[in-house]
XYZ file of C-alpha atoms in Angstrom:
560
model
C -72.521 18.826 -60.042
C -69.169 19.121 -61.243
C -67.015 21.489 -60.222
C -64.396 21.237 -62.631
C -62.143 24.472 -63.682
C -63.753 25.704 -67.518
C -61.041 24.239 -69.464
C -59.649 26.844 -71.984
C -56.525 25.586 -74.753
C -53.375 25.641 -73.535
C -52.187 28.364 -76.031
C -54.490 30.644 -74.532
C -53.845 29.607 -70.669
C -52.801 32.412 -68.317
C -50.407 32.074 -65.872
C -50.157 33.549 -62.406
C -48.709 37.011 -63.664
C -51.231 37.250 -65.826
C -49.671 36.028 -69.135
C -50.239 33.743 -71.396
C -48.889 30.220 -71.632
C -45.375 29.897 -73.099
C -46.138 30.152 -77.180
C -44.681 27.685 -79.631
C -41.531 31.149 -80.454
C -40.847 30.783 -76.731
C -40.400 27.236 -76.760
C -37.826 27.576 -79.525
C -36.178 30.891 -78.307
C -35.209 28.799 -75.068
C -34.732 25.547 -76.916
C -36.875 23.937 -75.339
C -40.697 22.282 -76.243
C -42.988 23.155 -73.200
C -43.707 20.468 -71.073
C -40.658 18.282 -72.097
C -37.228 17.824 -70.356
C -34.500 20.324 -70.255
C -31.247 20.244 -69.839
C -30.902 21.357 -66.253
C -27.314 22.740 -64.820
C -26.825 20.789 -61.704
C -23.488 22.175 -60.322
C -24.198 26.175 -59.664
C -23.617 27.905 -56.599
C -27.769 28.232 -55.299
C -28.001 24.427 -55.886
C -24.897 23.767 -53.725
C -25.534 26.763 -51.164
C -29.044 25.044 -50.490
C -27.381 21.421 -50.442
C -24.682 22.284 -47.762
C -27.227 25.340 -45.676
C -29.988 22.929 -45.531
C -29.144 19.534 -45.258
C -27.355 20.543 -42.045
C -30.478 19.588 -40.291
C -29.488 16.429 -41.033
C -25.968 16.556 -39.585
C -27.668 18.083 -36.731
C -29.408 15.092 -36.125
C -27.192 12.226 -37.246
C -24.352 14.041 -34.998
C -26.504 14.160 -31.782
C -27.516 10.402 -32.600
C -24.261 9.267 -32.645
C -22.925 11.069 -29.945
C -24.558 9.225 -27.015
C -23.668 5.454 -28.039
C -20.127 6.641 -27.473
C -21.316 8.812 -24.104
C -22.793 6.103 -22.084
C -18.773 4.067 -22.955
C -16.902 6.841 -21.341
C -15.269 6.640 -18.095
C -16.002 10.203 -16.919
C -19.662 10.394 -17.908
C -20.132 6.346 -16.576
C -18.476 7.800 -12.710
C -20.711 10.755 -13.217
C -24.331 9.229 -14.084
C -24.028 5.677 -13.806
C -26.582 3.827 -11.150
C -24.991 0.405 -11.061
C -21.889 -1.613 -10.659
C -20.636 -4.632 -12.518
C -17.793 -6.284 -12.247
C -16.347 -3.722 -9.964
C -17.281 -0.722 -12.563
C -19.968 1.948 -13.466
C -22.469 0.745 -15.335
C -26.488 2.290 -16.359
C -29.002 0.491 -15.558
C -31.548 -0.702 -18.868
C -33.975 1.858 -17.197
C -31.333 5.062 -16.608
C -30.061 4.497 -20.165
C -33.214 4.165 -22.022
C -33.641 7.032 -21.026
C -30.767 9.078 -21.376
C -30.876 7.840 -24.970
C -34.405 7.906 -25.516
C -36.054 11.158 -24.272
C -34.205 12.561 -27.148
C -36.263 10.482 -29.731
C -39.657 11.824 -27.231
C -38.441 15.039 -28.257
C -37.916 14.449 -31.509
C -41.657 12.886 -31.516
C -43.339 16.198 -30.054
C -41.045 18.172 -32.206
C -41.993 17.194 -35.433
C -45.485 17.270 -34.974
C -45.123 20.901 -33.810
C -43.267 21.919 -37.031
C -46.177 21.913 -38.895
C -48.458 24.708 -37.496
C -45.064 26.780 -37.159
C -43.908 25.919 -40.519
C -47.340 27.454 -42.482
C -47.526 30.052 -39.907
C -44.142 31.433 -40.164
C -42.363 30.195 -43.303
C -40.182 27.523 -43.558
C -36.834 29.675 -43.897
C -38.273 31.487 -39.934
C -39.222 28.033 -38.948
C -35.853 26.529 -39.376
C -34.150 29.016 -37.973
C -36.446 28.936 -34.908
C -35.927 24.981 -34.406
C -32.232 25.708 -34.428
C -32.256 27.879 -31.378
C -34.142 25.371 -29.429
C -31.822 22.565 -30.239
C -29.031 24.985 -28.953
C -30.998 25.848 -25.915
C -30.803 21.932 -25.305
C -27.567 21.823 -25.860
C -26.485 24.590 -23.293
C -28.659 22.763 -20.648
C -26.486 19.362 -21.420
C -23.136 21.153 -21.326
C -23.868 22.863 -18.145
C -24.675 19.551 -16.498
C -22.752 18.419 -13.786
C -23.646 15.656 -11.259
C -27.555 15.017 -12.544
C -28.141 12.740 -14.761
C -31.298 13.741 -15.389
C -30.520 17.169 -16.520
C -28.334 15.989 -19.466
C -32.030 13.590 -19.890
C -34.027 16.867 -19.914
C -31.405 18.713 -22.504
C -31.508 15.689 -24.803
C -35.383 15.997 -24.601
C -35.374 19.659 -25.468
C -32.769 19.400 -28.545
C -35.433 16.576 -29.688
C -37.810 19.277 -29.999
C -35.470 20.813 -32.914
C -34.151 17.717 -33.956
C -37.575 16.409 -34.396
C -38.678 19.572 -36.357
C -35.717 20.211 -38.653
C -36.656 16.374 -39.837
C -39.463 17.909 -41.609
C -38.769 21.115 -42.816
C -35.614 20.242 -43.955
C -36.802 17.901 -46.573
C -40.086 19.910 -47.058
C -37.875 23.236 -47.885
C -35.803 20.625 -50.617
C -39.042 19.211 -51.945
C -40.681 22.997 -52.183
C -37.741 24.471 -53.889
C -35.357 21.928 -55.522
C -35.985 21.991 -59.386
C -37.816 18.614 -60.492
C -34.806 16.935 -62.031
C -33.054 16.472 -59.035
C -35.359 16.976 -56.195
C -34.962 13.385 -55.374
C -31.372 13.834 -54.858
C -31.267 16.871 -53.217
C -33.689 15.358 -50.429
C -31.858 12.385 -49.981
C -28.676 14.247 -49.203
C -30.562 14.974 -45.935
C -29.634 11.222 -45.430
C -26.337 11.587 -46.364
C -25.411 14.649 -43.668
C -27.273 12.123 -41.242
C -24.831 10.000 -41.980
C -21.805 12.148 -41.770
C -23.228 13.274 -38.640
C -22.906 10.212 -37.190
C -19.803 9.199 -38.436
C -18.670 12.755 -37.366
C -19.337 12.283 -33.789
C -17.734 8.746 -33.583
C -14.934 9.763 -34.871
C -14.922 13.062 -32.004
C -15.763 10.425 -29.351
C -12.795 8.391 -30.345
C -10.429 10.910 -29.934
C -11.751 11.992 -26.982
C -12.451 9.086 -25.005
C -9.491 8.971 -22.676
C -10.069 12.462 -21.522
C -10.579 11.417 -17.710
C -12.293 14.775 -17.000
C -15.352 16.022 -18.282
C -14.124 17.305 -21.710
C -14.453 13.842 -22.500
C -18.211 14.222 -23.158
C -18.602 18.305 -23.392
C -15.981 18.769 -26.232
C -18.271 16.718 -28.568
C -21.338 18.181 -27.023
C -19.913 21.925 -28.088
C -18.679 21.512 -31.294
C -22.493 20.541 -32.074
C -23.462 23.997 -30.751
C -21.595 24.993 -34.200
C -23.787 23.321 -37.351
C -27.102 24.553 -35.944
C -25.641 28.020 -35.904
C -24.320 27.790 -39.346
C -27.498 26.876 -40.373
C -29.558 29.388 -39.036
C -27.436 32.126 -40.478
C -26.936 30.723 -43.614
C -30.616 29.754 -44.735
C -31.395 33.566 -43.997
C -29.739 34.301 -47.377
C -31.617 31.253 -49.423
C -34.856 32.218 -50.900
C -38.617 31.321 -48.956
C -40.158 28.410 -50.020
C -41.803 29.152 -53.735
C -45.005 26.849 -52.308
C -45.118 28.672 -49.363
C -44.682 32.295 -51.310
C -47.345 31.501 -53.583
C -49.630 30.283 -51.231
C -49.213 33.314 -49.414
C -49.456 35.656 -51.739
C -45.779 36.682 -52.790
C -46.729 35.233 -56.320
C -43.747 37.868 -57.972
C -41.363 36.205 -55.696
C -42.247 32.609 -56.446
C -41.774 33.655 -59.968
C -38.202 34.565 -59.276
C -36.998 31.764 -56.900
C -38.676 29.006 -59.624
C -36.074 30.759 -62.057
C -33.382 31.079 -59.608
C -33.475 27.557 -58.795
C -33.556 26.557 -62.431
C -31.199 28.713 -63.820
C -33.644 30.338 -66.959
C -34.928 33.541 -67.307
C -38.222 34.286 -65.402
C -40.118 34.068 -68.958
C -38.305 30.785 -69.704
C -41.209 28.164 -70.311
C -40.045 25.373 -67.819
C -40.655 28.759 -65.318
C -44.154 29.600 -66.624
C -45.232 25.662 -66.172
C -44.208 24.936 -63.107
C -46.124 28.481 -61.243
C -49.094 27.693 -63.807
C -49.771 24.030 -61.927
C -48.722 25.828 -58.824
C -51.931 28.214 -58.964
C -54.137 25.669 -60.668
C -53.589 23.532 -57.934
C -53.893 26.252 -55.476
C -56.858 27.792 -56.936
C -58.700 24.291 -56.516
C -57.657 23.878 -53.070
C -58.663 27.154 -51.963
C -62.250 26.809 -53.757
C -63.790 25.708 -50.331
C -62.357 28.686 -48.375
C -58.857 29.422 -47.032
C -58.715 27.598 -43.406
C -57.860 24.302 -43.585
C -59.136 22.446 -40.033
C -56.388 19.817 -38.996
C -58.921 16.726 -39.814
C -58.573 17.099 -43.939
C -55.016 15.676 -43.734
C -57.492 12.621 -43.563
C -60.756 13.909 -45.311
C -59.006 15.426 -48.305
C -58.639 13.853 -52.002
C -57.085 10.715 -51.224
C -55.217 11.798 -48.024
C -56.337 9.265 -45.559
C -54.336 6.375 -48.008
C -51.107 9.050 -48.192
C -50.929 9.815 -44.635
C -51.511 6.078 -43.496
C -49.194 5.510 -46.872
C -46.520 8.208 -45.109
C -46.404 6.845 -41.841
C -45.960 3.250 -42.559
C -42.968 3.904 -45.087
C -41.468 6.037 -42.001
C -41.994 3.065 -39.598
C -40.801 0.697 -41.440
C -37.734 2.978 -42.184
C -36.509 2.231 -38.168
C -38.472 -1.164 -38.573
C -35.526 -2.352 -41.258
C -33.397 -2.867 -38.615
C -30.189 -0.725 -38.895
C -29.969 0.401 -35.735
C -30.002 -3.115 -34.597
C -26.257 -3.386 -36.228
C -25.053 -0.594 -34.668
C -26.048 -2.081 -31.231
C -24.584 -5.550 -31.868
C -21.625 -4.246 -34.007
C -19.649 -4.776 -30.742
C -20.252 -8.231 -29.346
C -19.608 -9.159 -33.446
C -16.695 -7.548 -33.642
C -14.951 -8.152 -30.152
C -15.648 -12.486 -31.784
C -13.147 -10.935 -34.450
C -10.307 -9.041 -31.891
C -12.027 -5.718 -32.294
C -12.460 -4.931 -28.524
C -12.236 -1.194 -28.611
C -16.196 -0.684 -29.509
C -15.141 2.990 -30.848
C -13.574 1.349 -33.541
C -16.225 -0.681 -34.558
C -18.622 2.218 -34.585
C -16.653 4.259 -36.736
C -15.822 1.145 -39.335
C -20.259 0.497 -39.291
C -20.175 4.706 -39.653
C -18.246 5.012 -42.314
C -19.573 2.061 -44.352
C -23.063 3.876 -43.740
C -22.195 7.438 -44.905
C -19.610 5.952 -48.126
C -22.862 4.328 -49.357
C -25.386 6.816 -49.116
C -23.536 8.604 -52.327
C -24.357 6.071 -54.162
C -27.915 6.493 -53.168
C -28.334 10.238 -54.755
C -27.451 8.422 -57.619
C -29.642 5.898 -57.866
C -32.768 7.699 -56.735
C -32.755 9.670 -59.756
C -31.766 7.019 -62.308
C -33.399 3.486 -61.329
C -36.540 5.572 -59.233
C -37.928 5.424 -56.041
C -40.002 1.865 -56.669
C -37.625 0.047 -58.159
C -34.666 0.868 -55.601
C -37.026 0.473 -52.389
C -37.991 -3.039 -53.514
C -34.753 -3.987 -54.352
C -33.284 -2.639 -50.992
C -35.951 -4.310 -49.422
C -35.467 -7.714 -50.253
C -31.656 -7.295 -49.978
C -31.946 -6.661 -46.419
C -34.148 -9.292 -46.142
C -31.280 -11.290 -47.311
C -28.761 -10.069 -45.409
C -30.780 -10.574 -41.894
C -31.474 -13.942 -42.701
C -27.855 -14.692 -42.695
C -27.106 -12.938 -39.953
C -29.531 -13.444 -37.646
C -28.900 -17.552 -38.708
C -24.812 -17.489 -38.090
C -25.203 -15.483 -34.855
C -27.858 -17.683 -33.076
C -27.101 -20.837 -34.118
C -23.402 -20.406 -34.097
C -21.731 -17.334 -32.412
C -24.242 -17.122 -29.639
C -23.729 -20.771 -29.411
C -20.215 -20.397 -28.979
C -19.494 -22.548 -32.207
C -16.623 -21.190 -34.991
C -16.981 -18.033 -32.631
C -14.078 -15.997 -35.328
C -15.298 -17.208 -38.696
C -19.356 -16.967 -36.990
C -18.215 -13.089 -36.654
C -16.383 -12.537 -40.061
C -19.050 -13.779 -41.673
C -21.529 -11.413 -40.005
C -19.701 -8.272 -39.834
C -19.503 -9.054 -44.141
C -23.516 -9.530 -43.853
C -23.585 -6.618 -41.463
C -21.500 -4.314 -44.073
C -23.762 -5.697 -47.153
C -26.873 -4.825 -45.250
C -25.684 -1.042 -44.128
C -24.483 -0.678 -48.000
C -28.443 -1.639 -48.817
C -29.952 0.370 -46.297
C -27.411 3.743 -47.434
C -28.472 3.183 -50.783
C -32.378 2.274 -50.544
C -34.517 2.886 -47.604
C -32.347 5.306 -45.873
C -32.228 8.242 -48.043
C -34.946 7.438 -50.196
C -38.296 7.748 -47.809
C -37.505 11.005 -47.037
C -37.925 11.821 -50.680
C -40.995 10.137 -50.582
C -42.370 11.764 -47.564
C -41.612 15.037 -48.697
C -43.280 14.628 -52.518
C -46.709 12.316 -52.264
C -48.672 15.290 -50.146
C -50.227 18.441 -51.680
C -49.350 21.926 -50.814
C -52.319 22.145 -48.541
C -51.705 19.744 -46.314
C -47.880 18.987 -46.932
C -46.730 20.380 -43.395
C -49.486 18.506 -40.990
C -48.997 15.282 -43.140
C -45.423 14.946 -42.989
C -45.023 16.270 -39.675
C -47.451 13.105 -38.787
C -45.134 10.657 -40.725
C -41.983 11.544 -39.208
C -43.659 11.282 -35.778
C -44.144 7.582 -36.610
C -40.307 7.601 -37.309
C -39.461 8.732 -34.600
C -41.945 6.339 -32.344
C -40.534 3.510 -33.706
C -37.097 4.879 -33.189
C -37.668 5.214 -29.303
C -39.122 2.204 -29.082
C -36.708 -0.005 -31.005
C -34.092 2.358 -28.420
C -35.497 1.833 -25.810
C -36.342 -2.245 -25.771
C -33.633 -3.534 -28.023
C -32.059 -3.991 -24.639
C -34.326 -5.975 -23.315
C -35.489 -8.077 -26.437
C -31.619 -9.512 -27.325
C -31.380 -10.111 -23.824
C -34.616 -12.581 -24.335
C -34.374 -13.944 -27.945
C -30.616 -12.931 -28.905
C -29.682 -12.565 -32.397
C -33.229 -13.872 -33.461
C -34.191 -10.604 -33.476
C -32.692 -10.322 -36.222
C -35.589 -12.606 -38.507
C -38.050 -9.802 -36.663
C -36.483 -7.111 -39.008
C -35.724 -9.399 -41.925
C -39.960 -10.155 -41.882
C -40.533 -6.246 -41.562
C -37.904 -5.514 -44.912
C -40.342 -8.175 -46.829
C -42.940 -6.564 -45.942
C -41.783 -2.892 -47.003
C -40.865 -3.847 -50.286
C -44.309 -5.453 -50.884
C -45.821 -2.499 -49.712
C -43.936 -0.456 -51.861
C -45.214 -3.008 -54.865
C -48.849 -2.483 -54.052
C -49.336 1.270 -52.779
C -46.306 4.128 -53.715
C -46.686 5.634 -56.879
C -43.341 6.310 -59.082
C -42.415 10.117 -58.252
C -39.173 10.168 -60.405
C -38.505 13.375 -62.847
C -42.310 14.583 -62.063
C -43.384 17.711 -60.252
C -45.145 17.966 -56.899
C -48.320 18.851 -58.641
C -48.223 15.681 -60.942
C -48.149 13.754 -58.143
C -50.534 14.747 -56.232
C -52.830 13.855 -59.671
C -51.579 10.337 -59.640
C -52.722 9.858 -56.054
C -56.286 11.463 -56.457
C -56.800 9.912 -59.916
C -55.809 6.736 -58.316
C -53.507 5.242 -60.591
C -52.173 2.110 -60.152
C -48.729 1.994 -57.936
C -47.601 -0.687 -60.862
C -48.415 0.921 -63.810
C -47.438 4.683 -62.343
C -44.272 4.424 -64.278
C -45.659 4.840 -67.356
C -48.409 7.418 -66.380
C -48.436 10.454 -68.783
C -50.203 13.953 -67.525
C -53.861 13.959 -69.239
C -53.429 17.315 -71.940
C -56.923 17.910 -72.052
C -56.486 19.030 -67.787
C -54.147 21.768 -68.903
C -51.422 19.272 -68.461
C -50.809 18.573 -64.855
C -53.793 18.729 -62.370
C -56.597 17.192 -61.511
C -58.441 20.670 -60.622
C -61.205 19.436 -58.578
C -62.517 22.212 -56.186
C -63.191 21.606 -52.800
C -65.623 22.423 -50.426
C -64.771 23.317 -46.986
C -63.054 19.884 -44.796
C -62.145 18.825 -48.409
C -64.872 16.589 -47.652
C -66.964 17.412 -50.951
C -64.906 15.921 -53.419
C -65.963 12.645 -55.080
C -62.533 11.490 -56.604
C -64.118 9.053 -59.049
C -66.820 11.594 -60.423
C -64.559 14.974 -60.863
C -61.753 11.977 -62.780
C -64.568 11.938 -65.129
C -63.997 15.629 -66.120
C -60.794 14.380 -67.759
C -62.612 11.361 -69.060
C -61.884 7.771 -67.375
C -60.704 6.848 -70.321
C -57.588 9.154 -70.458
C -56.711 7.668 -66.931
C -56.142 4.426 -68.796
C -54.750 6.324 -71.559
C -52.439 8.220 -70.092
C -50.549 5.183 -68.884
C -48.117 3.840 -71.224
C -48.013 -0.084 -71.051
């Protein structure tokens, strides 16, 4: 039978306060027609205190990135660590550095998988601040290091732990709280502080690098003991998570940050729609009882495609190829005159976090679809060339300078792509195609496959260029094809729509192509698809409770 929500007109609708939907006077006291666009202030102080608090989980992790490339080049910490000698000098073996450098990404792994039962247990504000203490903790055990190597391994592994988390509650905070209009943006800006994180710490390693006693490598390693700390104190004064409120009961409070973060009064109608598809959508999910066992982020309305959907755009995120530039920028730009491979990274670092601005732009005004493909087949582009000039005629040791001109230009273009596209634009993704219920398992699942891929790539890059050289490079240039195509044939069009609409598109099974154009049925009170579920979410046949807003307004509701 089906166990669709009695539909009742809209006029007469109540809210989760108890009131009615906003009235036709309402709509014109406020200026606004409910369920169309308003004119949104972007620029006030809550929008920019939640901007600069929270996306410092991404300078948290961009900044310990970057730090170790420039590490394992220092005199001080090669003496210190190093297992090998060659040509008369300290040097890591593939084994010793891999890692050094990639027990952090193991961390980061275990960590974000973890984030998710402490997430919906504590909050996500508690959560956070949490994960930032154990990335200090890791931290302190680097900086107190002093002739074992693996002890700075072990601290790298435990700051993974909160590196790893913070990459999913800091975009699931933005996606729970940022108004509609910009959520995109907002997310992506957790790119952008990964960015300046890394940039950040090559530029610290750079002026440090002569140091010939250990400052060389603690100095860096302390002033990253500072952004974690900043962000634990300063999220305490944001506002919870209105998801996470609601779904815990602090529906008054939901009501107020929804207004806060908009700007309108709490009886503004914008306000009123947004917590009324928050409880419909809650009220459905809760129909089969309040536990939710771990297995529905599979079994649930269409979750199995999202979470498969999630991982794979996360994967192919690392799979892209960008750190692959960052580990040949050297050799490339040493064929140039650039020897002093400090310089290079910054030059690759800053190109990477100048572009990402561009990318909050974009993300809200071409979409996510539209910019993903593009991205995709530019960096197709881009690898082809490279990968081409540097086997065939820099590793070759043919036109050696013009070889490397020509691919540190191809190397640039592609890092300009990458800023704009696929860098900042998956996490907005990630953090918008799950519903409340399962939001924190799912995406906690997704990142781990970023991260997987990121130790891997880490860990054998050193041992595949030493094989196959700059062919590598047509390994990523096949992987950006195939993002973009399956970015064509499976992710729905999330621009300007809330979380609630998209979790509709997804269970109603709209076509990725045509999602553009797809209008919220009015005859479903709007904006959800209310089918109740049983308990395992396992009792819900998509296709049958669609009917209960007609098949034919599935069609309908997608402008052509």
């Amino acid at each position: 039978m089906n166990k669709l929500n009695g539909l009742v007109p809209r006029s007469k609708r109540k809210d989760a306060t108890g009131t009615t939907s906003p009235s036709s006077s309402e709509a014109e006291k406020y200026g606004h027609d409910d369920g169309q666009p308003f004119h949104l202030r972007i620029f006030r102080l809550r929008i920019i205190a939640m901007v600069l608090i929270v996306s410092l989980g991404g300078l948290i992790f961009g900044y310990d990135t970057g730090q170790i490339s420039g590490f394992v080049a220092m005199n001080n910490f090669l003496n210190t660590f190093a297992d090998e000698q060659m040509n008369g000098k300290p040097a890591f073996s593939n084994s010793r550095e891999g890692t050094i450098v990639g027990l952090l990404s193991i961390g980061t792994l275990m960590g974000a998988i973890g984030a998710a039962p402490v997430a919906d247990r504590l909050g996500r504000k508690l959560a956070i601040v949490v994960m930032d203490v154990i990335f200090c903790v890791g931290v302190i055990v680097q900086i107190a290091t002093t002739t074992e190597w693996y002890q700075i391994a072990i601290g790298r592994w435990v700051a993974g732990l909160g590196v790893g988390a913070l990459s999913v509650l800091t975009p699931m905070y933005q996606a729970e709280t940022a108004p509609k209009q910009i959520r995109g943006a907002l997310i992506c800006c957790y790119q952008l502080f990964i960015t300046f994180g890394i940039f950040l710490a090559y530029c610290i390693n750079y002026g440090t690098e002569n140091m010939t006693s250990r400052a060389s490598w603690r100095i860096p390693m302390g002033i990253g003991f500072i952004f974690p700390v900043i962000m634990a104190v300063g999220i305490m004064f944001l506002r919870e998570s209105t998801r996470w409120d609601y779904r815990n009961g602090h529906i008054e409070r939901a009501l107020t940050t929804i207004s806060k973060s908009y700007g309108v009064p709490e009886d503004h109608p914008e306000v009123r729609r947004e917590l009324r598809e928050i409880k419909e959508k809650f009220e459905a999910e809760s129909a089969g009882g309040r536990k939710h066992p771990w297995y529905e982020v599979v079994t649930g309305p269409r979750m199995a495609y999202r979470t498969l959907l999630g991982m794979t755009l996360q994967a192919l995120q690392q799979l892209t190829g960008a750190n692959f530039f960052f580990y040949y920028g050297t050799s490339i730009f040493e064929s140039v005159g650039i020897n002093n491979s400090f310089v290079t990274s910054m030059i690759l670092g800053g190109v990477n976090f100048g572009s990402t601005f561009f990318g909050l732009y974009v993300v809200e005004n071409f979409g996510r679809r539209k910019s993903l493909i593009a991205g995709g087949f530019w960096m197709f582009m881009c690898f082809m060339v490279f990968a081409s000039v540097g086997h065939f005629l820099l590793n070759a040791g043919k036109e050696a300078k013009t070889a490397g001109t020509v691919m540190i230009v191809f190397a640039c273009l592609f890092i300009v792509g990458y800023a704009i596209t696929w860098g900042p634009i998956i996490w907005a993704l990630v953090g918008e195609i799950y519903p409340s219920r399962y939001r924190a398992k799912a995406m906690g699942i997704a990142t781990s496959a970023n991260w997987t891929f990121n130790f891997l790539i880490s860990f054998f890059t050193p041992y595949i260029t030493s094989s196959i050289d700059y062919r590598y490079g047509y390994v990523f240039a096949a992987c950006n094809f195939a993002g973009a195509l399956v970015v064509y044939f499976f992710v729905a069009e999330s621009q300007g729509r809330t979380l609630e609409e998209i979790d509709t598109m997804y269970v109603l099974e709209i076509k990725p192509w045509k999602s553009s154009g797809w209008k919220p049925p009015r005859d479903m009170g709007g904006l959800t698809d209310e089918a109740y579920l049983t308990p395992g979410a396992r009792g819900i046949d998509k296709r049958d409770e669609a009917q209960g807003v007609g098949a034919e307004t599935r069609e309908d509701s997608v402008v052509h």
